[in-house]
PDB file of C-alpha atoms and ligand atoms in Angstrom:
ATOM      1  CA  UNK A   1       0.000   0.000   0.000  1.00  0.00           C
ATOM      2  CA  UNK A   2       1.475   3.626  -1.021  1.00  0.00           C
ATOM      3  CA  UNK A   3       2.479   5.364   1.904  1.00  0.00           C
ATOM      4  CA  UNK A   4      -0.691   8.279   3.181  1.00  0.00           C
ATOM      5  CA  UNK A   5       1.397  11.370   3.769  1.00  0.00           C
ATOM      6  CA  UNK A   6       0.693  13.721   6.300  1.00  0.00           C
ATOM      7  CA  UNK A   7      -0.176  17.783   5.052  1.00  0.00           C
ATOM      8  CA  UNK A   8       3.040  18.251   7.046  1.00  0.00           C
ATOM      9  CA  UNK A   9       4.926  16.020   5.650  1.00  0.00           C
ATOM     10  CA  UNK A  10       3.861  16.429   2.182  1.00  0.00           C
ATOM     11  CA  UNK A  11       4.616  20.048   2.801  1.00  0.00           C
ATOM     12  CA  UNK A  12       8.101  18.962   3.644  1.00  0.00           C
ATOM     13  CA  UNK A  13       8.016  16.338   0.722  1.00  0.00           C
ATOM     14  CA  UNK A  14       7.396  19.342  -2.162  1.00  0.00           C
ATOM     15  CA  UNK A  15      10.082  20.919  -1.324  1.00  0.00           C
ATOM     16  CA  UNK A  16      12.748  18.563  -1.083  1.00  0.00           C
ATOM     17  CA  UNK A  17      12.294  16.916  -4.696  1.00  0.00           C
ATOM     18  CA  UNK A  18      14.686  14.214  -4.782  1.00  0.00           C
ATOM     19  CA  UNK A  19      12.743  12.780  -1.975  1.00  0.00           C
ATOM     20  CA  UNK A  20       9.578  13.110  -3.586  1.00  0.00           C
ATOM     21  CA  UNK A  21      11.244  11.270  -6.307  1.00  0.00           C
ATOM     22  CA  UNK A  22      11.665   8.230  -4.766  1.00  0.00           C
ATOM     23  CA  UNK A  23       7.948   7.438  -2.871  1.00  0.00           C
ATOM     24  CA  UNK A  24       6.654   4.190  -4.487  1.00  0.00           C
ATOM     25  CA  UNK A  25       4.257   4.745  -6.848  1.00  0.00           C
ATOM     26  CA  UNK A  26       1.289   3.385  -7.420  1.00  0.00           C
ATOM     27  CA  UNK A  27       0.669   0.187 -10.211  1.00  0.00           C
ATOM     28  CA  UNK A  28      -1.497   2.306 -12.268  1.00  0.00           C
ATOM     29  CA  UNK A  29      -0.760   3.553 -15.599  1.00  0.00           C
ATOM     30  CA  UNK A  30      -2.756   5.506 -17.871  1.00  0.00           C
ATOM     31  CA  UNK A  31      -2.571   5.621 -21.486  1.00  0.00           C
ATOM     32  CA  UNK A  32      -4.268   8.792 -23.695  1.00  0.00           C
ATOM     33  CA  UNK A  33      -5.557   7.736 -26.879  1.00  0.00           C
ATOM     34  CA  UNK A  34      -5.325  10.728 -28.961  1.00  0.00           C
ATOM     35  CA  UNK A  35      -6.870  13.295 -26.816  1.00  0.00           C
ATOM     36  CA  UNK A  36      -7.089  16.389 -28.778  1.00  0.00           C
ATOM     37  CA  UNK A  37      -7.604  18.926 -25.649  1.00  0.00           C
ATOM     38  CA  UNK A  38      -5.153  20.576 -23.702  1.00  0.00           C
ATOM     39  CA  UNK A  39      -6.949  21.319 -21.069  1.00  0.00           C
ATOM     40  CA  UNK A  40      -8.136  17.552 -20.521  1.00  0.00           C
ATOM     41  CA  UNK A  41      -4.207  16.240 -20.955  1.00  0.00           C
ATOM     42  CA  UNK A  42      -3.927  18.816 -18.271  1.00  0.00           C
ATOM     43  CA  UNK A  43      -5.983  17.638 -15.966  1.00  0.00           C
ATOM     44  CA  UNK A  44      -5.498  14.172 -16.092  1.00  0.00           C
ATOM     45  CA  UNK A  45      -1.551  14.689 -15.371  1.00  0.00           C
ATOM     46  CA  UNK A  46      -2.619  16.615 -12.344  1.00  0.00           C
ATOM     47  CA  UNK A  47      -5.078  13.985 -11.310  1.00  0.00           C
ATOM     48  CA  UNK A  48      -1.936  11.049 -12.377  1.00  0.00           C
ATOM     49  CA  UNK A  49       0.328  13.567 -10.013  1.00  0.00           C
ATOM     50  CA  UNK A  50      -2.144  13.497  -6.954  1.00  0.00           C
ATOM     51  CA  UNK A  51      -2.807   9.510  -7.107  1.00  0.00           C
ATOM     52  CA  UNK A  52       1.451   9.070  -7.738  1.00  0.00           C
ATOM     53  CA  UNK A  53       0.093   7.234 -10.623  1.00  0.00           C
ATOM     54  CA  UNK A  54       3.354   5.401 -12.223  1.00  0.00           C
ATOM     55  CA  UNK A  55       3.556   6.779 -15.826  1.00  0.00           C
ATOM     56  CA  UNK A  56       0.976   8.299 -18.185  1.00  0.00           C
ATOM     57  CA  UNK A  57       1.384   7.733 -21.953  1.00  0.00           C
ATOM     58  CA  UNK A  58       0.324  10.650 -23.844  1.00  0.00           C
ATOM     59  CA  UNK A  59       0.003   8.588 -27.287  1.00  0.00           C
ATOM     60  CA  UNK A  60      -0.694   9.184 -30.857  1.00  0.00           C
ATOM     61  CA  UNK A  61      -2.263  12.247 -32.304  1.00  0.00           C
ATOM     62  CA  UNK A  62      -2.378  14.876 -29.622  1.00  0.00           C
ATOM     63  CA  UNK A  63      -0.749  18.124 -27.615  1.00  0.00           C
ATOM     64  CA  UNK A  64       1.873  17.571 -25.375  1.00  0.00           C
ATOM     65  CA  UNK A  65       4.074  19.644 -22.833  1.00  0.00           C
ATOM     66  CA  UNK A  66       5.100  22.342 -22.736  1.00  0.00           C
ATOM     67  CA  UNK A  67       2.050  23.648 -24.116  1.00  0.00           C
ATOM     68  CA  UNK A  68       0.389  26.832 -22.068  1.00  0.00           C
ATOM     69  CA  UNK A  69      -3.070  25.130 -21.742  1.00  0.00           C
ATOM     70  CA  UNK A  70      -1.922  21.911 -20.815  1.00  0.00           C
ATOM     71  CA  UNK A  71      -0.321  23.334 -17.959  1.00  0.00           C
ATOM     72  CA  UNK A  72      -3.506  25.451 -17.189  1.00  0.00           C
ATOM     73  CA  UNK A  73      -4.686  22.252 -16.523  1.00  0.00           C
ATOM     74  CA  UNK A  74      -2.528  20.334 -14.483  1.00  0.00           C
ATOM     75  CA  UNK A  75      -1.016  23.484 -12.193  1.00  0.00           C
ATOM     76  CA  UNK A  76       2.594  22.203 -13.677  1.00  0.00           C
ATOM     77  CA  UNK A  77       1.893  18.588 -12.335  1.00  0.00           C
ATOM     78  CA  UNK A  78       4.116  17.499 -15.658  1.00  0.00           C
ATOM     79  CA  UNK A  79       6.911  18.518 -13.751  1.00  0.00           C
ATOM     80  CA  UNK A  80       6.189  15.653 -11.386  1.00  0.00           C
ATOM     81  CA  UNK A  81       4.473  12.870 -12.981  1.00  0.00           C
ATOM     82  CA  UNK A  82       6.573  10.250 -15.349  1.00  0.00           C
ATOM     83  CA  UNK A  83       5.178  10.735 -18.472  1.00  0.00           C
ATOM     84  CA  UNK A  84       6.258   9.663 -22.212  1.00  0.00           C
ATOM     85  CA  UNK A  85       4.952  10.772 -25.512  1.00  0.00           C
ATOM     86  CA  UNK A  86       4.357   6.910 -27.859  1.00  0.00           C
ATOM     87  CA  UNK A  87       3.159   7.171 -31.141  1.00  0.00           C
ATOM     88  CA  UNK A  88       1.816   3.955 -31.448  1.00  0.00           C
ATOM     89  CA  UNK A  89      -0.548   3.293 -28.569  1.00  0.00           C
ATOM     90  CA  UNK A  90      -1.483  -0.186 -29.758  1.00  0.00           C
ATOM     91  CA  UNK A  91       2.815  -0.819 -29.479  1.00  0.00           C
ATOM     92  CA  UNK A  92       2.708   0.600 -26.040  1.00  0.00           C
ATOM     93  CA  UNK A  93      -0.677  -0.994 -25.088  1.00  0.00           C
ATOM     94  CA  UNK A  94       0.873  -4.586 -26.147  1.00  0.00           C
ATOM     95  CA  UNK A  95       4.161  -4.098 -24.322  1.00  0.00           C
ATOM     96  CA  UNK A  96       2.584  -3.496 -21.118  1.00  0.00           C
ATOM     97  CA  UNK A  97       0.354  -6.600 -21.321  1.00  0.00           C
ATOM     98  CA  UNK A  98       3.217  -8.377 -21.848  1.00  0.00           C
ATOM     99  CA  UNK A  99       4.727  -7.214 -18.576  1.00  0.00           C
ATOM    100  CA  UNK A 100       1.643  -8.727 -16.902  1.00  0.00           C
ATOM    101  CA  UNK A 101      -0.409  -5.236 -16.911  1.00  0.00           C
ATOM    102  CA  UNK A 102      -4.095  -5.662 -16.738  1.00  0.00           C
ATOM    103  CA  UNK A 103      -5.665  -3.689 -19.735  1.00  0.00           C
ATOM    104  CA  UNK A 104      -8.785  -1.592 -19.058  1.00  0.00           C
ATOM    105  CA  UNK A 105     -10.657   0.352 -22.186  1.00  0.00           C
ATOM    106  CA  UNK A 106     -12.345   3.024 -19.966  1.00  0.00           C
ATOM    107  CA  UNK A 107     -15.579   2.900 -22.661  1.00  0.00           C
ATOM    108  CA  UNK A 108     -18.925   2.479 -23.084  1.00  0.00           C
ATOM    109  CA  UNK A 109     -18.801  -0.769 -25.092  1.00  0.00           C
ATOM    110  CA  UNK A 110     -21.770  -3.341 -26.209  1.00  0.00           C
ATOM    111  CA  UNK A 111     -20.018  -5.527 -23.501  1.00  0.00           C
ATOM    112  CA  UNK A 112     -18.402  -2.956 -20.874  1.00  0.00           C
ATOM    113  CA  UNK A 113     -18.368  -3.471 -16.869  1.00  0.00           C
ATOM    114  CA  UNK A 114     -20.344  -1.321 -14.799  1.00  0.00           C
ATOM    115  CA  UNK A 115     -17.447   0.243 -12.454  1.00  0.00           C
ATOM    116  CA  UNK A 116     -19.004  -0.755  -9.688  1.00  0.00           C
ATOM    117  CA  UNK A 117     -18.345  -4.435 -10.522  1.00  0.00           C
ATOM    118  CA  UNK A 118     -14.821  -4.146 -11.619  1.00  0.00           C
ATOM    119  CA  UNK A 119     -12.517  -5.712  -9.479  1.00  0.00           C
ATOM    120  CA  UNK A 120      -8.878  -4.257 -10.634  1.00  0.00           C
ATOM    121  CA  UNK A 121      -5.490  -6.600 -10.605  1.00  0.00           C
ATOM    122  CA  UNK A 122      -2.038  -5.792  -8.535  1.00  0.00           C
ATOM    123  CA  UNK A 123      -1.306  -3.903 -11.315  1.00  0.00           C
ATOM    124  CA  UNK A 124      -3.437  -1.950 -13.829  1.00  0.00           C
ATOM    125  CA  UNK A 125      -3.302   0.576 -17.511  1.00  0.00           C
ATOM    126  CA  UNK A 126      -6.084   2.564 -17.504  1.00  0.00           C
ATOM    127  CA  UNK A 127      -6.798   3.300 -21.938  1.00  0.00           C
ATOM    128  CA  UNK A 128      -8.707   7.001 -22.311  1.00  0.00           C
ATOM    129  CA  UNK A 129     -10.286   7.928 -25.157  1.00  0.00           C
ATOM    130  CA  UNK A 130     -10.197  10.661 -27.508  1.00  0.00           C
ATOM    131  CA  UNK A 131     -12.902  13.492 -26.825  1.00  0.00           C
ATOM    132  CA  UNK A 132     -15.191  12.948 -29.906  1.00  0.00           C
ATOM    133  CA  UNK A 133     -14.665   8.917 -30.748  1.00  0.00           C
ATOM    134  CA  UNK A 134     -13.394   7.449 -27.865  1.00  0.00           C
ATOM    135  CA  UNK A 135     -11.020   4.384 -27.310  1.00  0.00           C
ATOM    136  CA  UNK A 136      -9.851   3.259 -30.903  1.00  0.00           C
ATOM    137  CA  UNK A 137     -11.653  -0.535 -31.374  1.00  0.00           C
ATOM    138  CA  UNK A 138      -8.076  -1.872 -31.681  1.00  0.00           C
ATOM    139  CA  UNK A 139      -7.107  -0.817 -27.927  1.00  0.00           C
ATOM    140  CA  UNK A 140     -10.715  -2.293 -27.065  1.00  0.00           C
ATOM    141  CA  UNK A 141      -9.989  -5.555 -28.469  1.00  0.00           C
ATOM    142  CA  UNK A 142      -6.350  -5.977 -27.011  1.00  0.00           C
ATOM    143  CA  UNK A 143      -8.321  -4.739 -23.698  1.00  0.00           C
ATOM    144  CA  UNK A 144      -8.487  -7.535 -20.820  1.00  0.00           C
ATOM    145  CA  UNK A 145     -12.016  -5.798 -19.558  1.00  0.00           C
ATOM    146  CA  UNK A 146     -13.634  -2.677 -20.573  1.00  0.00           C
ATOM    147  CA  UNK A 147     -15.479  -0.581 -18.055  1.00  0.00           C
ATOM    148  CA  UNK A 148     -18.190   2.307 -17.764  1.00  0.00           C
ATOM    149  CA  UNK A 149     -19.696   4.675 -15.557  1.00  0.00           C
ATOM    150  CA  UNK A 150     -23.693   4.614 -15.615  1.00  0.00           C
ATOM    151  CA  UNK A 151     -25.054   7.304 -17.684  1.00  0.00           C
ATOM    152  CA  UNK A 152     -28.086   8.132 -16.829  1.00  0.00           C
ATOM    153  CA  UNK A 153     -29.791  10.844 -18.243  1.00  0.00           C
ATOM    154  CA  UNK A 154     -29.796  12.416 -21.781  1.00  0.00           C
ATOM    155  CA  UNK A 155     -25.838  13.068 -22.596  1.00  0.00           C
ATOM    156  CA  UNK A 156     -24.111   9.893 -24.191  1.00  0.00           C
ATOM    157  CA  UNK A 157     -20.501  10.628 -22.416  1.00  0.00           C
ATOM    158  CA  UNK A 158     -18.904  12.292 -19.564  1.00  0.00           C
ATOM    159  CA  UNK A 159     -16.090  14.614 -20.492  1.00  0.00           C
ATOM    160  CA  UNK A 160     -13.058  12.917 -20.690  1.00  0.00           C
ATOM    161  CA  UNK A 161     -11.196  14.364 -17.279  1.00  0.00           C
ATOM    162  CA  UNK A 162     -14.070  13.186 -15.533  1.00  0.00           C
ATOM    163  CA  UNK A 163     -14.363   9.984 -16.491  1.00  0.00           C
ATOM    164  CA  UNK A 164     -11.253   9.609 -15.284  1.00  0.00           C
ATOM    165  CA  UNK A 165     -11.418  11.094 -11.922  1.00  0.00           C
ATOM    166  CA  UNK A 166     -14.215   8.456 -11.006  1.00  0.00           C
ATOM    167  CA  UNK A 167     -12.373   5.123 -12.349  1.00  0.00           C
ATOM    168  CA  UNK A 168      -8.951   6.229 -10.961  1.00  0.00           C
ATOM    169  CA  UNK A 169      -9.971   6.920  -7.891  1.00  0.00           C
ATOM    170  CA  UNK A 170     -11.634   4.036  -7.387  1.00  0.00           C
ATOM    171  CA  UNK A 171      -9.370   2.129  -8.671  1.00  0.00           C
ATOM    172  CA  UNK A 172      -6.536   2.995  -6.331  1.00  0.00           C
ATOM    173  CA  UNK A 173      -9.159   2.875  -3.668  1.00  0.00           C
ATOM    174  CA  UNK A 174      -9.924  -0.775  -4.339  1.00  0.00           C
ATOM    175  CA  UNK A 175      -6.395  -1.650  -4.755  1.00  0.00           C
ATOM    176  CA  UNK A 176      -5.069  -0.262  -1.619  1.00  0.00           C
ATOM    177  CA  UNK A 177      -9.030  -1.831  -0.112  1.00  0.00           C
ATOM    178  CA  UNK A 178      -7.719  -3.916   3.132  1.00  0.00           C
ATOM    179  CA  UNK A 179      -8.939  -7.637   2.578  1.00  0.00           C
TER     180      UNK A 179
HETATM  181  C1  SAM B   1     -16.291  12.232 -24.537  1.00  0.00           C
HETATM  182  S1  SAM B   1     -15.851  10.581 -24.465  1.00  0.00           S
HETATM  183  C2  SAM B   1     -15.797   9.987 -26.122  1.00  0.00           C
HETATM  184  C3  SAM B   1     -17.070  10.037 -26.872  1.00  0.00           C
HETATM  185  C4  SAM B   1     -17.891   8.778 -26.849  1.00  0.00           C
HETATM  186  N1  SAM B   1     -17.166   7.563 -27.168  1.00  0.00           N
HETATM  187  C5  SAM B   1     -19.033   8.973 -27.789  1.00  0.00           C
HETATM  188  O1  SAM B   1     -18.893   8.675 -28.969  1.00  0.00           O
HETATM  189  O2  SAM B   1     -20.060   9.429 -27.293  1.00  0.00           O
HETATM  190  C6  SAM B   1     -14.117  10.632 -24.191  1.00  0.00           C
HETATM  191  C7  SAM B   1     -13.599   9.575 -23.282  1.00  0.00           C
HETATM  192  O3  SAM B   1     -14.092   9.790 -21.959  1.00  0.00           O
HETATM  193  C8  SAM B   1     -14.262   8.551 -21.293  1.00  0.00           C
HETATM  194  N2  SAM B   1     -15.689   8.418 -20.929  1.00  0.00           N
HETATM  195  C9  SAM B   1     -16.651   9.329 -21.118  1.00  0.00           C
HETATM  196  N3  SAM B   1     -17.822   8.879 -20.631  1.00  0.00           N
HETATM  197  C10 SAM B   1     -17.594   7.644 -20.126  1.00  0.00           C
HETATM  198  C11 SAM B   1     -18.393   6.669 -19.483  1.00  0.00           C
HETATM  199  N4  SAM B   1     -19.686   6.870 -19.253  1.00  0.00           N
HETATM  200  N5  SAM B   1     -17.824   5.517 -19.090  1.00  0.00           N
HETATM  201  C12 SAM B   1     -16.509   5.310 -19.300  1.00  0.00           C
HETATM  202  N6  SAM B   1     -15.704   6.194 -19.916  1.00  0.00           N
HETATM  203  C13 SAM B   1     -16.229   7.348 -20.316  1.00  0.00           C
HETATM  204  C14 SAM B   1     -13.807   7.472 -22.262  1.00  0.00           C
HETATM  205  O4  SAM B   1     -12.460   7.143 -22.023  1.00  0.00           O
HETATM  206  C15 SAM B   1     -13.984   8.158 -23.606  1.00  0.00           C
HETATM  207  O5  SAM B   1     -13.183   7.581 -24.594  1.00  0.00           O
END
């Protein structure tokens, strides 16, 4: 289980970054398929920052840092999140099933998980879509499970930042769940 700092000592943490460098991480990756908004890349970093997720993958057609709205977004959280830009998210997608990684297509599929049900291995990739046509069907067929917050009312989506605020916090709570 990742370590729960204290406000005190995370205020000592921040400033001392070679320290902050070396908390364990969390086993949570994220891969962005193509997202196409700054502001959304920017927010998810921040979010990847505050859950010491262990590497985003800012993939394929998209913005990345340094980019002024991006950091809008994320407060300058690329400073302290691992992050790599891949061009090929179905090469980086395969690689990390290979290492063992769970693959989950955060989508609203024909045969997605409810959320609620999802019960997430020791170590997990999390695959975000692009804002307008999601999770590319290639990353949904290499996925292990795909999974889907309820929608219900009118609007077929949540916005993409969201979305990912929900699943990745409850994935790291169920992870780090006592059994
Ligand atoms: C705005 S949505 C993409 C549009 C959507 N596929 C459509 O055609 O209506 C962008 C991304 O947010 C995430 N997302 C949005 N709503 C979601 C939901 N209800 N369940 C799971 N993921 C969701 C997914 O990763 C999705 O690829």
């Amino acid at each position: 289980m990742t370590h729960q700092l204290t406000k005190k000592e995370l205020r000592e943490t921040k400033s001392k970054r070679v320290d902050f460098q070396s908390i364990p991480r969390n086993n949570i990756y994220i891969i962005l398929d193509s997202l196409k908004c700054a502001h959304n890349i920017g927010c998810i970093l921040r979010l990847a920052d505050c859950l010491l997720v262990k590497k985003v993958f800012i993939c394929g057609d998209t913005i990345l840092p340094p980019n002024r709205k991006i950091k809008a977004g994320s407060r300058g959280a690329e400073k302290w999140v691992p992050w790599q830009y891949e061009k090929d998210a179905t090469k980086i997608t395969k690689e990390l099933k290979s290492q063992g990684i769970e693959i989950v297509a955060v989508e609203v599929t024909d045969n997605s998980l409810d959320y609620r049900k999802y019960k997430p291995q020791e170590a997990v990739c999390l695959i975000f879509g692009r804002e307008y046509d999601g999770v590319s069907q290639e990353l949904i067929d290499l996925a292990d499970v795909s999974i889907h917050l309820p929608l219900l009312g009118m609007s077929n989506s949540l916005n993409v930042s969201t979305a990912a605020s929900v699943i990745l916090y409850d994935v790291y709570a169920k992870q780090n769940a006592k059994s």
